[in-house]
Amino acid sequence: MIRASCLCGAVRLEISGAPRSLSYCHCSRCRKAEGVFACVMIGAAGDLSIVAGAERIRRIEPAPPFTHRRAFCGDCGSALGELHSGGMYILAASTLDDDPGIRPSAHIHVASKPDWYEITDGLKQFAGDYVPPS
């Protein structure tokens, strides 16, 4: 079991299965929500449970051409990710309370990263989305 929570602890989550990936997202929406980039963990939607604070979760629905919704704690503002979307969860790794047992393996949406930010590690880079096969 992997536990996650927002800054104030009002929203608490549990992940029961093994995550599929952990990656750094450089899309403009992640940059605006979390900083230069966001570290996101992806897994099967059925593995993610909201154990407390569901009523405190707020969502931002994107305007086209964006497709990713943003969930956050309505009390403290902590980014939660996208939570349930198309059979997967996309969770902001900043919420993790436990070691997920995996390490970042890629940078995604690098075509959107700011010019002033240099990626200096040896991880794979993808111009857009990438979700490893399950």
Tab-separated table of C-alpha atoms in Angstrom, residues 6-85:
chain	number	residue	atom	x	y	z
A	6	CYS	CA	-2.172	16.906	0.534
A	7	LEU	CA	-0.191	19.452	2.566
A	8	CYS	CA	-2.899	19.954	5.217
A	9	GLY	CA	-3.782	16.236	5.389
A	10	ALA	CA	-7.467	16.755	4.569
A	11	VAL	CA	-7.204	14.665	1.379
A	12	ARG	CA	-5.722	11.201	1.842
A	13	LEU	CA	-5.209	8.614	-0.880
A	14	GLU	CA	-4.037	5.008	-1.082
A	15	ILE	CA	-2.590	3.114	-4.023
A	16	SER	CA	-2.984	-0.660	-3.766
A	17	GLY	CA	-1.155	-1.857	-6.880
A	18	ALA	CA	2.228	-1.244	-8.416
A	19	PRO	CA	2.461	2.052	-10.316
A	20	ARG	CA	3.222	1.881	-14.043
A	21	SER	CA	5.529	4.871	-14.248
A	22	LEU	CA	7.012	7.879	-12.536
A	23	SER	CA	8.053	10.702	-14.827
A	24	TYR	CA	8.731	14.421	-15.017
A	25	CYS	CA	6.100	16.346	-16.971
A	26	HIS	CA	7.073	19.659	-18.559
A	27	CYS	CA	3.686	20.550	-20.123
A	28	SER	CA	2.532	24.126	-19.610
A	29	ARG	CA	-0.301	23.033	-17.288
A	30	CYS	CA	2.040	21.130	-14.951
A	31	ARG	CA	4.480	24.046	-14.957
A	32	LYS	CA	1.733	26.463	-13.946
A	33	ALA	CA	0.337	24.124	-11.265
A	34	GLU	CA	3.557	22.852	-9.716
A	35	GLY	CA	6.608	24.821	-10.842
A	36	VAL	CA	9.190	24.199	-13.553
A	37	PHE	CA	7.850	20.654	-13.987
A	38	ALA	CA	5.744	18.118	-12.126
A	39	CYS	CA	6.740	14.629	-11.116
A	40	VAL	CA	3.740	12.398	-11.859
A	41	MET	CA	2.998	8.790	-11.050
A	42	ILE	CA	0.697	6.812	-13.331
A	43	GLY	CA	-1.115	3.566	-12.611
A	44	ALA	CA	-4.385	1.687	-13.004
A	45	ALA	CA	-7.383	3.775	-11.895
A	46	GLY	CA	-8.772	0.898	-9.851
A	47	ASP	CA	-5.649	0.935	-7.675
A	48	LEU	CA	-6.278	4.489	-6.389
A	49	SER	CA	-8.678	5.062	-3.499
A	50	ILE	CA	-9.648	8.345	-1.886
A	51	VAL	CA	-9.774	7.423	1.803
A	52	ALA	CA	-10.507	10.890	3.215
A	53	GLY	CA	-11.399	14.359	2.000
A	54	ALA	CA	-13.185	13.557	-1.274
A	55	GLU	CA	-15.529	16.465	-0.580
A	56	ARG	CA	-12.537	18.829	-0.354
A	57	ILE	CA	-11.168	17.957	-3.794
A	58	ARG	CA	-11.673	20.685	-6.391
A	59	ARG	CA	-11.112	20.364	-10.114
A	60	ILE	CA	-10.201	22.663	-12.951
A	61	GLU	CA	-11.662	21.634	-16.294
A	62	PRO	CA	-9.343	22.675	-19.119
A	63	ALA	CA	-10.297	24.744	-22.113
A	64	PRO	CA	-9.390	23.221	-25.505
A	65	PRO	CA	-6.856	22.247	-26.714
A	66	PHE	CA	-5.913	20.976	-23.245
A	67	THR	CA	-7.364	17.677	-22.100
A	68	HIS	CA	-5.958	17.049	-18.626
A	69	ARG	CA	-8.134	18.054	-15.691
A	70	ARG	CA	-6.369	19.256	-12.558
A	71	ALA	CA	-7.421	18.163	-9.075
A	72	PHE	CA	-6.281	19.983	-5.960
A	73	CYS	CA	-7.160	20.275	-2.289
A	74	GLY	CA	-9.687	23.074	-1.830
A	75	ASP	CA	-8.285	23.812	1.646
A	76	CYS	CA	-4.503	24.012	1.156
A	77	GLY	CA	-4.273	24.141	-2.660
A	78	SER	CA	-1.941	21.136	-2.984
A	79	ALA	CA	-1.852	19.759	-6.510
A	80	LEU	CA	-3.171	16.189	-6.600
A	81	GLY	CA	-2.827	15.453	-10.323
A	82	GLU	CA	-5.624	14.225	-12.510
A	83	LEU	CA	-6.686	11.323	-10.305
A	84	HIS	CA	-9.062	9.116	-12.363
A	85	SER	CA	-8.846	9.525	-16.128
